[in-house]
PDB file of C-alpha atoms and ligand atoms in Angstrom:
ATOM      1  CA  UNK U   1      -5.403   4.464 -13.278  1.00  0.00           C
ATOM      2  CA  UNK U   2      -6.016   6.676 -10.477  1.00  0.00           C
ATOM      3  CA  UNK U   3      -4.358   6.329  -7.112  1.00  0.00           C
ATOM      4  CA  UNK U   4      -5.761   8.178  -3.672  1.00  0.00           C
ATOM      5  CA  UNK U   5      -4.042   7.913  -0.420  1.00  0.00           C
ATOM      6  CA  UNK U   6      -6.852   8.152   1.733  1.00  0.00           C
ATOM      7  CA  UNK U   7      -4.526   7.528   4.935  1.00  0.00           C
ATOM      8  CA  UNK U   8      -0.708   8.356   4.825  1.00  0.00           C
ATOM      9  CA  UNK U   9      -0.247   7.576   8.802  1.00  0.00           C
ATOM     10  CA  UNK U  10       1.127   4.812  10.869  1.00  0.00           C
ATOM     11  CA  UNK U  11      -1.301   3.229  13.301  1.00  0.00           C
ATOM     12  CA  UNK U  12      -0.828   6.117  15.848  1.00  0.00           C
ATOM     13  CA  UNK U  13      -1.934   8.941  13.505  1.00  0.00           C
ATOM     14  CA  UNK U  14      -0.480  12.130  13.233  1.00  0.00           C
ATOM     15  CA  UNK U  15      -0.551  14.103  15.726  1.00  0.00           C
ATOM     16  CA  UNK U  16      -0.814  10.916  18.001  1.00  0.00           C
ATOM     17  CA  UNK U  17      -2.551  11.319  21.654  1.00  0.00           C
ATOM     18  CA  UNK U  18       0.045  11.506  24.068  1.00  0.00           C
ATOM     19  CA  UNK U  19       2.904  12.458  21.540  1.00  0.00           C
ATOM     20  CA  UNK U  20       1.504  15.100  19.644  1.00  0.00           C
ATOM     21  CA  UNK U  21       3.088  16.528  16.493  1.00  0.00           C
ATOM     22  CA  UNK U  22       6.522  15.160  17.330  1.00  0.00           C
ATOM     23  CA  UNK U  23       8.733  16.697  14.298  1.00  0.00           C
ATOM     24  CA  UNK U  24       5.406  17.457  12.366  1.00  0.00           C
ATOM     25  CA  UNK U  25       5.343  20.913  11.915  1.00  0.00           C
ATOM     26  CA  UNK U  26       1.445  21.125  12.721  1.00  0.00           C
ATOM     27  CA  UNK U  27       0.814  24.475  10.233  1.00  0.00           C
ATOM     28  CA  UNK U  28       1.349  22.234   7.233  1.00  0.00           C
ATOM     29  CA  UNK U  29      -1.994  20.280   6.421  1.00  0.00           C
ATOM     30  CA  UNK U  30       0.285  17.702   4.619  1.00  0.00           C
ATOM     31  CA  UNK U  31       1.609  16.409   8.243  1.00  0.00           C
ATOM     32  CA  UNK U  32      -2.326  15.871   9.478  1.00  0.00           C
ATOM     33  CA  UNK U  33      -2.184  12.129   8.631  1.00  0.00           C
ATOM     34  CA  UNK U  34      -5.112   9.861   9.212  1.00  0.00           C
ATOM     35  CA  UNK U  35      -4.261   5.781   9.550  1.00  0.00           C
ATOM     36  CA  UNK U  36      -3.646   4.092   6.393  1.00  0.00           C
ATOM     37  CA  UNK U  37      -6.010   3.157   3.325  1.00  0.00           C
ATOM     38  CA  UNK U  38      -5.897   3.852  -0.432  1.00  0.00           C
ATOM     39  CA  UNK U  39      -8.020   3.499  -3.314  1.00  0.00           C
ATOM     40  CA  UNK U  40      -7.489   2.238  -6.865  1.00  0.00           C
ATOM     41  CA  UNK U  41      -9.396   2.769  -9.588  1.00  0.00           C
ATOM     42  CA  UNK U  42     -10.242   3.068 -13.182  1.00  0.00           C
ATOM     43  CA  UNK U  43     -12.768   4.504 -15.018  1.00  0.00           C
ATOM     44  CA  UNK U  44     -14.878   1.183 -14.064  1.00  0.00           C
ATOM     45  CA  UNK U  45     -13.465  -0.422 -11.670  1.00  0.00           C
ATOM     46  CA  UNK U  46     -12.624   0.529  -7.527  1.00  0.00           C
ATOM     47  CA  UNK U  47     -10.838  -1.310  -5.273  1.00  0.00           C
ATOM     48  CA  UNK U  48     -10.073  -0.251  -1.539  1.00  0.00           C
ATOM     49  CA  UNK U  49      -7.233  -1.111   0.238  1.00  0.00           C
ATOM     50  CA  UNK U  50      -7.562  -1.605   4.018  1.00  0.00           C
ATOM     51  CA  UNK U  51     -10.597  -0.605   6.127  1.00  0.00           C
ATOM     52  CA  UNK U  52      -8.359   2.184   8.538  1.00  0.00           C
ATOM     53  CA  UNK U  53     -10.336   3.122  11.699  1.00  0.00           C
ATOM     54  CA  UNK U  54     -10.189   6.739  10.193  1.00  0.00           C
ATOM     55  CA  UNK U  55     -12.229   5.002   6.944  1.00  0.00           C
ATOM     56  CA  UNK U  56     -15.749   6.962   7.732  1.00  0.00           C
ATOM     57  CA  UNK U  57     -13.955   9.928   7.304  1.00  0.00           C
ATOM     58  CA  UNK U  58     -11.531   9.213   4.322  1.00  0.00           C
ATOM     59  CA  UNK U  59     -14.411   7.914   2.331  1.00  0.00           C
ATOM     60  CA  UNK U  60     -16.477  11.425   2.826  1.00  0.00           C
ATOM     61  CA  UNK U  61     -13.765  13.737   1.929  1.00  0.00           C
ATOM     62  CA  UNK U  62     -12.952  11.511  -1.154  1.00  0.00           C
ATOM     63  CA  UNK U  63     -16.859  11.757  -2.005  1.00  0.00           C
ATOM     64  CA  UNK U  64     -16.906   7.400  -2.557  1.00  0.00           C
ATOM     65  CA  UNK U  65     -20.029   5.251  -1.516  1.00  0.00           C
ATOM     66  CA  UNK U  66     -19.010   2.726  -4.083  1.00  0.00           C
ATOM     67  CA  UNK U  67     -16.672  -0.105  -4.041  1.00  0.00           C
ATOM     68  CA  UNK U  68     -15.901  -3.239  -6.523  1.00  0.00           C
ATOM     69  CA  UNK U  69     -13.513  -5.257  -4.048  1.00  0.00           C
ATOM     70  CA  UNK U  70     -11.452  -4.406  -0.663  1.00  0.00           C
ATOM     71  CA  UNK U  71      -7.678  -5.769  -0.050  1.00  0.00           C
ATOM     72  CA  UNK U  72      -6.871  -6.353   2.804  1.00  0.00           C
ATOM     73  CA  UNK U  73      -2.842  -6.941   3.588  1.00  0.00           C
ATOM     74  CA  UNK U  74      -3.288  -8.348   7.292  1.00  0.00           C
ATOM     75  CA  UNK U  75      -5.157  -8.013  10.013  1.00  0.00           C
ATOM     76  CA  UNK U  76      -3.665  -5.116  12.515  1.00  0.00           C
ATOM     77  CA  UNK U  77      -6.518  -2.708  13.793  1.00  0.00           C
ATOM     78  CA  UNK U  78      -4.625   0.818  11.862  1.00  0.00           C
ATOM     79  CA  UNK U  79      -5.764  -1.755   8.848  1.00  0.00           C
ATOM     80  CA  UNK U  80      -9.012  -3.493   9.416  1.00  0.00           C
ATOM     81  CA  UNK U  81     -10.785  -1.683  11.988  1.00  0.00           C
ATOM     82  CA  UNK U  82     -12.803   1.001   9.952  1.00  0.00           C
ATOM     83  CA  UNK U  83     -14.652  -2.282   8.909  1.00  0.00           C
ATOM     84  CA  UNK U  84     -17.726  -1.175  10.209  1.00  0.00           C
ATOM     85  CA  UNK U  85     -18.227   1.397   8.004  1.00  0.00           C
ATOM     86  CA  UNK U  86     -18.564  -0.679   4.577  1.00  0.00           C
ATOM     87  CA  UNK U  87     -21.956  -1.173   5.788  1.00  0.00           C
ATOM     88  CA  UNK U  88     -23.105   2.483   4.364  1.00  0.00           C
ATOM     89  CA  UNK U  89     -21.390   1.049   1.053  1.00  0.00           C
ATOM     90  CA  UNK U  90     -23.818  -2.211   0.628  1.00  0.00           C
ATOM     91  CA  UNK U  91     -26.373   0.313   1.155  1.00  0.00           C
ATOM     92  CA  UNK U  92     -25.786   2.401  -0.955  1.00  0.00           C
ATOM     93  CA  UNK U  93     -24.961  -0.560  -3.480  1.00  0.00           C
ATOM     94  CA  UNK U  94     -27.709  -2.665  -2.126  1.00  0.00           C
ATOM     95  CA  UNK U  95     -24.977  -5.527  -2.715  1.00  0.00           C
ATOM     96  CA  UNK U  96     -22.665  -7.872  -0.281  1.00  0.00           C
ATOM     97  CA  UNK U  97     -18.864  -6.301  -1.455  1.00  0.00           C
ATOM     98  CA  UNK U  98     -16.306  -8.781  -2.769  1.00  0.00           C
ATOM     99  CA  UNK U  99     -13.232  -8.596   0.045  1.00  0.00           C
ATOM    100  CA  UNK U 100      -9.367 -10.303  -0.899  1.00  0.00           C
ATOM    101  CA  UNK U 101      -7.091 -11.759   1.825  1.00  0.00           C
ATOM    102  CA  UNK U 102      -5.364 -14.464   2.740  1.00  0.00           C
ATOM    103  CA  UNK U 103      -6.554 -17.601   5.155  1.00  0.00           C
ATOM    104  CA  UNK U 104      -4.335 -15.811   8.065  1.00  0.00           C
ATOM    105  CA  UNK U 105      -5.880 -12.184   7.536  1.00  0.00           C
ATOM    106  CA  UNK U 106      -9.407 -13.961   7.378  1.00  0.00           C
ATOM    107  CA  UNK U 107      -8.960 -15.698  10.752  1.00  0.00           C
ATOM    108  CA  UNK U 108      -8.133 -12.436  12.136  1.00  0.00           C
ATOM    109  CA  UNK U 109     -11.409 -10.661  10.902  1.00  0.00           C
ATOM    110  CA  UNK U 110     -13.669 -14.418  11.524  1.00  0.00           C
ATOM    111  CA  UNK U 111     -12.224 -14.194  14.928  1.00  0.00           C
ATOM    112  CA  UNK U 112     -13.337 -10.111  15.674  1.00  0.00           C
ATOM    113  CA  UNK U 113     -15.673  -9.026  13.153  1.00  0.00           C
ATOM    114  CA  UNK U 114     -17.577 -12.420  11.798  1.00  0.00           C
ATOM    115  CA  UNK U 115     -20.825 -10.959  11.734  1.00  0.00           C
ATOM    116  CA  UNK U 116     -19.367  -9.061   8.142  1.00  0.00           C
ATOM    117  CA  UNK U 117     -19.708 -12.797   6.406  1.00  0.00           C
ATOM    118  CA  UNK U 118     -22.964 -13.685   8.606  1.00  0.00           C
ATOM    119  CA  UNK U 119     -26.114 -13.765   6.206  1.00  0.00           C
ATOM    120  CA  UNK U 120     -28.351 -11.234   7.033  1.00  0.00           C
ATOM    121  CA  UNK U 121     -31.558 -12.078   9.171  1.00  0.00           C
ATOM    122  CA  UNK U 122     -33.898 -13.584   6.797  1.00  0.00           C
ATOM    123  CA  UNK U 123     -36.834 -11.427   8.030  1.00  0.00           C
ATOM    124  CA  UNK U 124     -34.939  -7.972   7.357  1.00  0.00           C
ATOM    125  CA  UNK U 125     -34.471  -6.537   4.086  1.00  0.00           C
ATOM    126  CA  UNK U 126     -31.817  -4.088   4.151  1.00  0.00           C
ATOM    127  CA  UNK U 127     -27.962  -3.716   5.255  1.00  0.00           C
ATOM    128  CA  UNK U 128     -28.116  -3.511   9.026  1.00  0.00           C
ATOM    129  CA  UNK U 129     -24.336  -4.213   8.984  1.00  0.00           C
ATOM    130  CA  UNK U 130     -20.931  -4.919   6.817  1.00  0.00           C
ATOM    131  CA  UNK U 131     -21.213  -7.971   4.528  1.00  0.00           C
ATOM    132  CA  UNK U 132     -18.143  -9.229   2.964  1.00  0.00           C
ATOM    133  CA  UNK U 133     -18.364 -11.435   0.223  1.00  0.00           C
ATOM    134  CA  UNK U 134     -14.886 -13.852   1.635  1.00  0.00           C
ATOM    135  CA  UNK U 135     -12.135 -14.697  -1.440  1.00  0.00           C
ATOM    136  CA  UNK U 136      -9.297 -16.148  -0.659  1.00  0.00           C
ATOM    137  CA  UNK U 137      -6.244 -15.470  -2.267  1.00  0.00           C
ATOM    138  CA  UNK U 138      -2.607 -16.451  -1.602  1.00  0.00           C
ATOM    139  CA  UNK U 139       1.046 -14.948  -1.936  1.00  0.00           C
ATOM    140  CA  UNK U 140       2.576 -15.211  -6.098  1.00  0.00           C
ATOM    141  CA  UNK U 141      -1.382 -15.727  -7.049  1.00  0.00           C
ATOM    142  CA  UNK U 142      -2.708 -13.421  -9.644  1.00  0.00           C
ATOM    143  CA  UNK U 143      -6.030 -12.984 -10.787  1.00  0.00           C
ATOM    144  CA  UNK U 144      -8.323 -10.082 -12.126  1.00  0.00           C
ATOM    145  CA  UNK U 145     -10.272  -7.276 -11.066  1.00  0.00           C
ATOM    146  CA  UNK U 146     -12.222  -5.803 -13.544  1.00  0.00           C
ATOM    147  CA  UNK U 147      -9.502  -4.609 -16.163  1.00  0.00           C
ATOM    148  CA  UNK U 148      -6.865  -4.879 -13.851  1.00  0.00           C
ATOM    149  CA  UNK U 149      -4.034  -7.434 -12.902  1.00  0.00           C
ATOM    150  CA  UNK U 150      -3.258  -8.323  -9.422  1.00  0.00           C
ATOM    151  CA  UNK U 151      -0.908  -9.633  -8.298  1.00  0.00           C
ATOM    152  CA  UNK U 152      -0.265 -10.729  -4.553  1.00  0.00           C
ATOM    153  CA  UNK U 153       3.182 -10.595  -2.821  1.00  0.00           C
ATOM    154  CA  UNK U 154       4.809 -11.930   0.860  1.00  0.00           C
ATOM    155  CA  UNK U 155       5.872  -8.918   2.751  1.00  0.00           C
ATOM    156  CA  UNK U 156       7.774  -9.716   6.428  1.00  0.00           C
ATOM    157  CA  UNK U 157       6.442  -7.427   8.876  1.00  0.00           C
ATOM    158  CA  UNK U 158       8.719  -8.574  11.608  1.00  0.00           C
ATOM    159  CA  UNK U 159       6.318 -10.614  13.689  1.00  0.00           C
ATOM    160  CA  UNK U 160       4.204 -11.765  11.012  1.00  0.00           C
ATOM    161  CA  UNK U 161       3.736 -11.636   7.287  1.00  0.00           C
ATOM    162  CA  UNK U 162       1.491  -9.087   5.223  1.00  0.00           C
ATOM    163  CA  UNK U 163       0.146  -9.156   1.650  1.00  0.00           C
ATOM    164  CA  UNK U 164       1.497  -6.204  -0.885  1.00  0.00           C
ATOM    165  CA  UNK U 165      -0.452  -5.722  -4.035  1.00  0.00           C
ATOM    166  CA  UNK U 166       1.524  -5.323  -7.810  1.00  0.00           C
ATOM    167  CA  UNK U 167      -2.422  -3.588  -9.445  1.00  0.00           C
ATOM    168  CA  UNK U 168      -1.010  -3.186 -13.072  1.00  0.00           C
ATOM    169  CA  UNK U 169       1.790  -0.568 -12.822  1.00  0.00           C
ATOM    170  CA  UNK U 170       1.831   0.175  -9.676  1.00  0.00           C
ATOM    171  CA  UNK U 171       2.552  -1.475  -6.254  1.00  0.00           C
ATOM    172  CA  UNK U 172       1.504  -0.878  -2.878  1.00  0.00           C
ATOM    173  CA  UNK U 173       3.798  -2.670   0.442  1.00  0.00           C
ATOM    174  CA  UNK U 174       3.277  -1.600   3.432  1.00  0.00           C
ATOM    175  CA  UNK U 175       3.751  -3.100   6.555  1.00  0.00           C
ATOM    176  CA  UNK U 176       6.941  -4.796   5.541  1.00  0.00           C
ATOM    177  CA  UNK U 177      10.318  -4.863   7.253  1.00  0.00           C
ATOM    178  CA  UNK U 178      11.888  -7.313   4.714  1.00  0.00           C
ATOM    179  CA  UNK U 179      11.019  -8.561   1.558  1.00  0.00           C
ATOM    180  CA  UNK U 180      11.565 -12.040  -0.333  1.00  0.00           C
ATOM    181  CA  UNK U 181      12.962 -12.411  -3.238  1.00  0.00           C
ATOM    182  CA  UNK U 182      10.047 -13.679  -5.019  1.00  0.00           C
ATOM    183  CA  UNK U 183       8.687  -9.821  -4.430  1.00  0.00           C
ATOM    184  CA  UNK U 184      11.165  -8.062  -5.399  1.00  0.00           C
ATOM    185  CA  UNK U 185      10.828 -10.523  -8.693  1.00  0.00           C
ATOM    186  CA  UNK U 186       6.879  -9.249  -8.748  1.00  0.00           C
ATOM    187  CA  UNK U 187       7.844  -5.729  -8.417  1.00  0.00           C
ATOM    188  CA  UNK U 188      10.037  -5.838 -11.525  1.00  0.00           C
ATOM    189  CA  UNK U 189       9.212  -3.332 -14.260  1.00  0.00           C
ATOM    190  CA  UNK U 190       6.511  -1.667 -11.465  1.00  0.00           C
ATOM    191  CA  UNK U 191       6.163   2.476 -12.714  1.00  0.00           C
ATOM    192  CA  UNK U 192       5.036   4.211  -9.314  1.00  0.00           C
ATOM    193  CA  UNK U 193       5.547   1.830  -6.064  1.00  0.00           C
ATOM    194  CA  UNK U 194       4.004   3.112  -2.942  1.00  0.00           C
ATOM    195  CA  UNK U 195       6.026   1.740   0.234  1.00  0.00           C
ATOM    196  CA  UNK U 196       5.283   1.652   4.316  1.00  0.00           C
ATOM    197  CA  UNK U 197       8.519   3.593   5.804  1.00  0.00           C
ATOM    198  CA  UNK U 198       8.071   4.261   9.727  1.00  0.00           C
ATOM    199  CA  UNK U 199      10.470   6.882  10.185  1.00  0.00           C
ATOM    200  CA  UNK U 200      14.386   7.012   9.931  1.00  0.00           C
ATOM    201  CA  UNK U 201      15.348   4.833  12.485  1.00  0.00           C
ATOM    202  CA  UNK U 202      15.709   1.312  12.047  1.00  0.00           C
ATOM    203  CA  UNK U 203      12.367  -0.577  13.728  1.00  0.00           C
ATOM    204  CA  UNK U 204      11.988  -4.495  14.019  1.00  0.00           C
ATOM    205  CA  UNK U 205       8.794  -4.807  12.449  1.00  0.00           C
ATOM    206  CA  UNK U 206       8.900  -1.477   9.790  1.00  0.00           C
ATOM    207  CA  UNK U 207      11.164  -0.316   7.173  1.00  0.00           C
ATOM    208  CA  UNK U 208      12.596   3.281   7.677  1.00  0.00           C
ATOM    209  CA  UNK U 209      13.251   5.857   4.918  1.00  0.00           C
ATOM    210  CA  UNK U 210      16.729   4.903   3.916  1.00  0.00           C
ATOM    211  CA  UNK U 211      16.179   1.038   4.195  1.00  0.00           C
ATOM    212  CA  UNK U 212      13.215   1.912   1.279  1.00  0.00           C
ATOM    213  CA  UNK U 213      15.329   4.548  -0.726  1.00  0.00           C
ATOM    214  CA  UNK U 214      17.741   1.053  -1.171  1.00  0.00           C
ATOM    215  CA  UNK U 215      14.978  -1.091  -1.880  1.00  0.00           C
ATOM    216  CA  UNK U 216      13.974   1.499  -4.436  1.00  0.00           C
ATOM    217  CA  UNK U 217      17.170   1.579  -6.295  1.00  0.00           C
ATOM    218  CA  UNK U 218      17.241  -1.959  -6.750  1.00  0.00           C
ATOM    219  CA  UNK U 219      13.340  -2.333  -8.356  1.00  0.00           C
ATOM    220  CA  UNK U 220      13.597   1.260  -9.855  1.00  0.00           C
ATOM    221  CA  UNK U 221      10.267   2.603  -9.832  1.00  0.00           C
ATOM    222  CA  UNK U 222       9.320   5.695 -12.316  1.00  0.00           C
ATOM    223  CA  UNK U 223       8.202   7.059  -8.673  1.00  0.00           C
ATOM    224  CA  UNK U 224       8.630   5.982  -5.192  1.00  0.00           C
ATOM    225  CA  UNK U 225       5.806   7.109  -2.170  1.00  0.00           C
ATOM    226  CA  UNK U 226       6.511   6.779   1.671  1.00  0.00           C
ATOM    227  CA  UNK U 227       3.675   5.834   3.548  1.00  0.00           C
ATOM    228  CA  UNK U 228       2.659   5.412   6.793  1.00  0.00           C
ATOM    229  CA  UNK U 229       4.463   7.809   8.243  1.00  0.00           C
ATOM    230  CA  UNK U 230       4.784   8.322  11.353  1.00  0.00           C
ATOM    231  CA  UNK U 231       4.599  11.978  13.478  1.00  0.00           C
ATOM    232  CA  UNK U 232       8.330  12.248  13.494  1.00  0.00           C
ATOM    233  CA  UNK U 233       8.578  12.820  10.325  1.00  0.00           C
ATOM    234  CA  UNK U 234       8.039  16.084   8.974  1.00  0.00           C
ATOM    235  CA  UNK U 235       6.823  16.685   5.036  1.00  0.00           C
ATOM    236  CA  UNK U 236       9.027  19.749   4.121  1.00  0.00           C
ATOM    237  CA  UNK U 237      12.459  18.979   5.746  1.00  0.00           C
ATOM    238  CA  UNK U 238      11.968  15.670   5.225  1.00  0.00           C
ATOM    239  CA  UNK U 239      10.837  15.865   1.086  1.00  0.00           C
ATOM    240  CA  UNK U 240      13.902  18.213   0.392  1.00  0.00           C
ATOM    241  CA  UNK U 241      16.697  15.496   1.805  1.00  0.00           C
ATOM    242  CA  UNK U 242      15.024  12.637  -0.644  1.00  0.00           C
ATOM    243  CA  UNK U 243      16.230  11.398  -4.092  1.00  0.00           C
ATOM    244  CA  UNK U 244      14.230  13.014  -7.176  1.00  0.00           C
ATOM    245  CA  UNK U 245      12.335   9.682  -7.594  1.00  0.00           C
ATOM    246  CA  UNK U 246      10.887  10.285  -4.025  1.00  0.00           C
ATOM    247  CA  UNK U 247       8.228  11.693  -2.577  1.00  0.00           C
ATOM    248  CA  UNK U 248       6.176  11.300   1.109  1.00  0.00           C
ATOM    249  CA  UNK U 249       2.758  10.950   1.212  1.00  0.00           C
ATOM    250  CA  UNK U 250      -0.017  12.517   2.105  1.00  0.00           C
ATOM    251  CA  UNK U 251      -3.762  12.290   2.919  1.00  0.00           C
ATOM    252  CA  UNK U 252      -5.788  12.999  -0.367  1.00  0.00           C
ATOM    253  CA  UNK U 253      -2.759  12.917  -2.401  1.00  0.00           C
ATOM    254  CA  UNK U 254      -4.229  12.029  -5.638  1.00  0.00           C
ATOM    255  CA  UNK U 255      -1.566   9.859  -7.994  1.00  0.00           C
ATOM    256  CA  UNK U 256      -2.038   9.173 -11.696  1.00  0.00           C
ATOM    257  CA  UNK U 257       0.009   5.877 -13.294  1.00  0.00           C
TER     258      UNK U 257
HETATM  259 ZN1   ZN C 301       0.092  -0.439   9.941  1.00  0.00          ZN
END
């Protein structure tokens, strides 16, 4: 399976208006981080994760206009709000795409976006906007995509609770502050887990880069990622002080498991 991190940023984007390049040392491209999204995918089967606001242009520089089925993990707008552009994907697939959340994440997109599950206007005859087939799913459930397993953990994100995805080998949490112990159980034997970590400092609804590094040596992934970083982190100085298993990020970082 094939891994791209369309998005390594945190909601802000790096460099953020009104902050800039904080410790992002703006002459490496690797520190230019749009807001977060990845794709998974086989030789049949792709799955997006998250709809970033930056989507439009992740999905043109990864040359995609096709998608099987979208995860969502919860409803914030550095997650969801690229929704928009899924409509040039049913046209290009002619098709309604299958999307994955829980109830919670669904009221969230019902209550902003619910012209994506509207039927389309009887009299018109092609995709004028997003359609979303709905599925819900729930957290320990695991079902199929294609050739893959899913399977669907509880992440706390502080506030309120987000959805990580176990896709075969590999793992993707983001979002996530704490994590139960049923996850942790789900994440056993996981080869390459790809983790949300802020920055260093401890944040109430984030985990930061040491708080993961622990997490890490208790599941003991083949490789850990850092994502959605945030602009005061900075790839070089940052990549040399982390464990061999580690590695940050980046946007188009391209990871085979
Ligand atoms: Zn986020």
């Amino acid at each position: 399976m094939k891994i791209t991190v369309l998005g390594s940023g945190h909601s802000g984007g790096t460099p953020m208006i009104g902050e800039g390049w904080g410790n992002a040392d703006p002459k490496n491209p690797k520190n230019y981080r749009t807001r977060p999204s990845i794709l998974v995918e086989n030789a049949k089967t792709r799955i997006l994760i998250d709809t970033s606001p930056d989507l439009r242009f992740q999905l043109l520089s990864a040359n995609i206009d096709r998608i099987d089925a979208v995860f969502y993990t919860h409803g914030h707008a550095d997650h969801l709000n690229g929704i928009d552009d899924l409509r040039a994907i049913n046209r290009v697939m002619n098709d309604w795409i299958p999307a994955y959340t829980n109830p919670q994440t669904w009221a969230d997109i019902v209550k902003r976006f619910n012209y994506v599950l509207e039927p389309l206007k009887s009299e018109t005859n092609f995709f004028y906007k997003p359609c979303l087939k709905r599925y819900d799913i729930n957290v320990g459930q695991q079902f199929k995509i294609g050739a893959f397993n899913i399977g669907v953990m509880d992440q706390d994100h502080g506030f309120m609770r987000t959805l990580g995805y176990r896709i075969d080998n590999f793992a993707y949490s983001t979002d996530v502050v704490d994590l139960p112990e049923e996850s942790f159980e789900m994440l056993n034997g996981v080869n390459t887990w790809m983790v949300g970590a802020l920055w260093e400092d401890p944040h109430t609804t984030h985990a930061h880069v040491s708080k993961v590094i622990d997490w890490a040596e208790r599941v003991e992934p083949q490789r850990l990622i850092l994502t959605h970083l945030s602009h005061r982190i900075d790839y070089e100085s940052l990549s040399k002080r982390l464990p061999e298993f580690a590695e940050l990020a980046y946007d188009g970082m391209i990871i085979n498991v």
